[in-house]
Short mmCIF file of C-alpha atoms and ligand atoms in Angstrom, two decimals:
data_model
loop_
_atom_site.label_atom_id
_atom_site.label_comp_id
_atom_site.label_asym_id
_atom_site.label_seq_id
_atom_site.Cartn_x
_atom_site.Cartn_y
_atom_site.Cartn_z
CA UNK I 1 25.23 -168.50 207.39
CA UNK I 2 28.87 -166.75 207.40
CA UNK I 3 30.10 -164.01 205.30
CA UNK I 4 33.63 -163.77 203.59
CA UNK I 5 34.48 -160.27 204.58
CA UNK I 6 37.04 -158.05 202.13
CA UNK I 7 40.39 -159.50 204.18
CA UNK I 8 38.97 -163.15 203.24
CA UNK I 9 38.39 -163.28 207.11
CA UNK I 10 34.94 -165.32 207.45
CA UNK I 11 32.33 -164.44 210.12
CA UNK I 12 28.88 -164.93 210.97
CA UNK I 13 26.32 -162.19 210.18
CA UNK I 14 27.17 -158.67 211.97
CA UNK I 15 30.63 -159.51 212.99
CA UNK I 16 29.49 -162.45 215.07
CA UNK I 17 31.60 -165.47 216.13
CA UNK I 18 31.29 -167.89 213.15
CA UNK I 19 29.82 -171.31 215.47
CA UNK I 20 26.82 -172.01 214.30
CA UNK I 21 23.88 -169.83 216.15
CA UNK I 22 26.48 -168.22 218.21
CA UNK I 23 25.69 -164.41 219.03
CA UNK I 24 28.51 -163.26 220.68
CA UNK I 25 31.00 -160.94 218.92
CA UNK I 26 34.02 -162.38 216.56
CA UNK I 27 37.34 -161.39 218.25
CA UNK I 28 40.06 -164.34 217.75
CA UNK I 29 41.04 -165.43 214.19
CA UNK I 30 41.65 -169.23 213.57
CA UNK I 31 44.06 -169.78 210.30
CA UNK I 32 43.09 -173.05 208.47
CA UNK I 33 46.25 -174.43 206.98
CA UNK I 34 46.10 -176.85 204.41
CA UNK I 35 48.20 -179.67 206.43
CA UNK I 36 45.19 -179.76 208.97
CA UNK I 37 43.08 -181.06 205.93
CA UNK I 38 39.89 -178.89 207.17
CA UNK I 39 38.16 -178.34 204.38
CA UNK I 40 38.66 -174.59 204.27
CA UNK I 41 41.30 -172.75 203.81
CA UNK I 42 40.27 -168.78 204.92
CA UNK I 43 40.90 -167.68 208.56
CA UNK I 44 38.10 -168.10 210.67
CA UNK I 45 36.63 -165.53 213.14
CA UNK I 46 35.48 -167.02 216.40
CA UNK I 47 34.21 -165.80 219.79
CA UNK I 48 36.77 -166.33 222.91
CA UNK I 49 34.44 -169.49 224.24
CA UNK I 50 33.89 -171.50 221.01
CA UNK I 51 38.01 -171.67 220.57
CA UNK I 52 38.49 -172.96 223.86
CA UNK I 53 35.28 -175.06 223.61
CA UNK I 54 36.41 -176.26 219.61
CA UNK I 55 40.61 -176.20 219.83
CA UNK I 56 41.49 -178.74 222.01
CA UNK I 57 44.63 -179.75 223.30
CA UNK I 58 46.77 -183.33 221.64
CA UNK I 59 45.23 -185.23 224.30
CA UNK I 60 42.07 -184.43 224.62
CA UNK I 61 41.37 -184.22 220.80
CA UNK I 62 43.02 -188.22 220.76
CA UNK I 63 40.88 -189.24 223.82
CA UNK I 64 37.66 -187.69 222.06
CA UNK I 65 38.56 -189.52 218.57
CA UNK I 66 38.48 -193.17 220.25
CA UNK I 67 35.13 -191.74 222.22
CA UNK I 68 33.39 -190.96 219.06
CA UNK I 69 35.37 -193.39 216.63
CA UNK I 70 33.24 -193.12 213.08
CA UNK I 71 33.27 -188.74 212.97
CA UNK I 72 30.13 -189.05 216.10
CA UNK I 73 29.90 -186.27 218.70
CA UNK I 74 30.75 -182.69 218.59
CA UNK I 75 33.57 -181.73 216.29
CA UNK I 76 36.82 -180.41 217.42
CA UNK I 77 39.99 -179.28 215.87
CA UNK I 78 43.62 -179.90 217.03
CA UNK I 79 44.60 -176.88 218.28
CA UNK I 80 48.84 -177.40 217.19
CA UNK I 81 47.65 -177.29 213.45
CA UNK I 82 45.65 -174.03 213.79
CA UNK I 83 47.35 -170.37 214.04
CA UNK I 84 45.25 -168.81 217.03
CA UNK I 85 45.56 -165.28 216.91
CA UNK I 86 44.48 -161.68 217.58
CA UNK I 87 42.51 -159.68 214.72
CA UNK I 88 44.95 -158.15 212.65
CA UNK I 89 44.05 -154.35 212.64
CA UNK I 90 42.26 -154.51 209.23
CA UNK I 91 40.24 -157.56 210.20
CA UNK I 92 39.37 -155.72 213.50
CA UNK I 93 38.09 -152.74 211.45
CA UNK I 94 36.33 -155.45 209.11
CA UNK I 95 34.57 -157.18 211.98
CA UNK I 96 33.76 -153.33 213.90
CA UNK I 97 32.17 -152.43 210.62
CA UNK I 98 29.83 -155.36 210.74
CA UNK I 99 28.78 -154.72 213.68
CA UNK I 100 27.79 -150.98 212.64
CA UNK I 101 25.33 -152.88 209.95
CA UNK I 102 22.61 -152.37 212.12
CA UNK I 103 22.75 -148.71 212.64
CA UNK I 104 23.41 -148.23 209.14
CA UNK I 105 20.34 -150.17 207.91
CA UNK I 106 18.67 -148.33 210.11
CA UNK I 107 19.31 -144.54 208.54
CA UNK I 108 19.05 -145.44 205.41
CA UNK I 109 15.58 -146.47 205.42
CA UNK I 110 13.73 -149.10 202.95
CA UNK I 111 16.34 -149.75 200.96
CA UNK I 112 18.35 -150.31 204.53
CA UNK I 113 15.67 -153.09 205.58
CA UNK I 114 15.80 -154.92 202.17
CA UNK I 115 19.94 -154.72 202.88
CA UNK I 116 19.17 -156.34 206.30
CA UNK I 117 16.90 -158.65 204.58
CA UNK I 118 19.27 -160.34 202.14
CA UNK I 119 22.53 -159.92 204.83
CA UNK I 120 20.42 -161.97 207.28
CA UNK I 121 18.92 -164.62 205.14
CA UNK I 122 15.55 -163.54 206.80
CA UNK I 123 12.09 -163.04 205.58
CA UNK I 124 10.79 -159.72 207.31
CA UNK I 125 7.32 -157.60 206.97
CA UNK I 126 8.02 -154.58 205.65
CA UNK I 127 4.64 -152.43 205.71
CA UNK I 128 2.61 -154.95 205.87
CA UNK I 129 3.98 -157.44 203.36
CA UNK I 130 6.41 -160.13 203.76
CA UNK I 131 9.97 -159.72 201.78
CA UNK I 132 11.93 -162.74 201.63
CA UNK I 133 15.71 -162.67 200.99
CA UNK I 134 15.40 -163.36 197.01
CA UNK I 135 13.28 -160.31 196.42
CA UNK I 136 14.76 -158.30 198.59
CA UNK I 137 18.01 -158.73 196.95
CA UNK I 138 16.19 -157.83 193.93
CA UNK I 139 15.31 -154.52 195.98
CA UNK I 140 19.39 -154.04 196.56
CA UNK I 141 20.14 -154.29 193.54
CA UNK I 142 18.10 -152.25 191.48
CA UNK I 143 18.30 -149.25 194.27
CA UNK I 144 22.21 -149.57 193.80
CA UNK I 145 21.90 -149.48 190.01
CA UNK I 146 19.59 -146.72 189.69
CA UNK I 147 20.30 -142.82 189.35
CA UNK I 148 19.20 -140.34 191.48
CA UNK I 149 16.16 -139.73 190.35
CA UNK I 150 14.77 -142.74 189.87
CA UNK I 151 15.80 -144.36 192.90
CA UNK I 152 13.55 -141.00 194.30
CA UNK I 153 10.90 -142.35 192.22
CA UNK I 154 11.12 -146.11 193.14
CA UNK I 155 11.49 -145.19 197.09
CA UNK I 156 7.89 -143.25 196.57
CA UNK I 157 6.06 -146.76 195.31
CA UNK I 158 4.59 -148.77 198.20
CA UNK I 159 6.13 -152.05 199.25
CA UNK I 160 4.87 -154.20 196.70
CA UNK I 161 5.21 -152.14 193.64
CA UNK I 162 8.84 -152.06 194.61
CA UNK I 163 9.25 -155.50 194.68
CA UNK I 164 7.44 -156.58 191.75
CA UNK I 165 9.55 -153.77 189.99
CA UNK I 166 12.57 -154.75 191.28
CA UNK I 167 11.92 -158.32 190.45
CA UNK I 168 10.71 -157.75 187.15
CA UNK I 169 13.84 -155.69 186.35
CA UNK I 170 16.53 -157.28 187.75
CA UNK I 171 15.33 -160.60 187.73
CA UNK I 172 13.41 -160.67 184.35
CA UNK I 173 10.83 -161.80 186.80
CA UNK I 174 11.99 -165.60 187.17
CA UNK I 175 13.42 -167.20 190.31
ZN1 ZN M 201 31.05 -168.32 219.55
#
């Protein structure tokens, strides 16, 4: 679950580090080149711990390639092939702005909570009815193609009227 951000930087949800299930906040920038045959090619965005925890030194990443001959064990990179770096200012301004999600889902209301819906991959209740990521990205977009006036008169149905609207329009009603 990462996002490409506007730079092509790539973090986890809300400006987190991008390790899997780590919460702690992005702030050093891996570069994948294409000589360390990684897979990826878009800088990285990882928390302080899981680059000294996943960018191991010559030796160590040799040593841990006879332990684990056949790909077993925890994966680590060589850290010589990887650019290691600061944020650049625009990726710092990227990764603040993610973190701001919350408080910006937050004033804008429903249409705020189906936005936190599909940008965390999570099913939530909203008024008493659970929204799962696929409808609520039906929500999104619908409220950001609408005018004025009828997004008014969308936000005023209740939950489920807004889905099944939403779905029905945007969707044609299949998944
Ligand atoms: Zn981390």
């Amino acid at each position: 679950m990462e996002k490409t951000l506007p730079s092509g930087l790539e973090a986890g949800p809300l400006g987190r580090c991008v390790a899997s299930f780590c919460a702690a906040p992005a702030n050093i920038v891996v570069t994948f080149s294409p000589q360390a045959m990684a897979g990826r090619l878009q800088p990285r965005a990882y928390c302080n711990a899981h680059v000294e925890l996943l960018f191991v030194d010559d030796e160590t990443y040799e040593a841990r390639q006879r332990t684990h001959a056949g790909g077993l064990g925890p994966h680590v990179y060589q850290r010589s092939k990887y650019e290691i770096r600061e944020p650049s200012d625009a990726e710092a301004a990227e990764l603040a702005h993610e973190r701001a999600a919350e408080e910006r889902w937050a004033a804008e209301g429903r249409v705020g909570s189906y936005r936190r819906i599909v940008e965390l991959h999570s099913a939530v209740t909203v008024e008493g009815l659970l929204v799962d990521a696929w409808t609520a990205g039906a929500c999104v977009a619908l409220y950001d193609a609408l005018n004025e006036g009828n997004r008014e008169r969308w936000l005023a149905m209740p939950v489920a009227q807004q889905c099944e609207v939403a779905v029905r329009l945007v969707m044609g009603g299949r998944r």
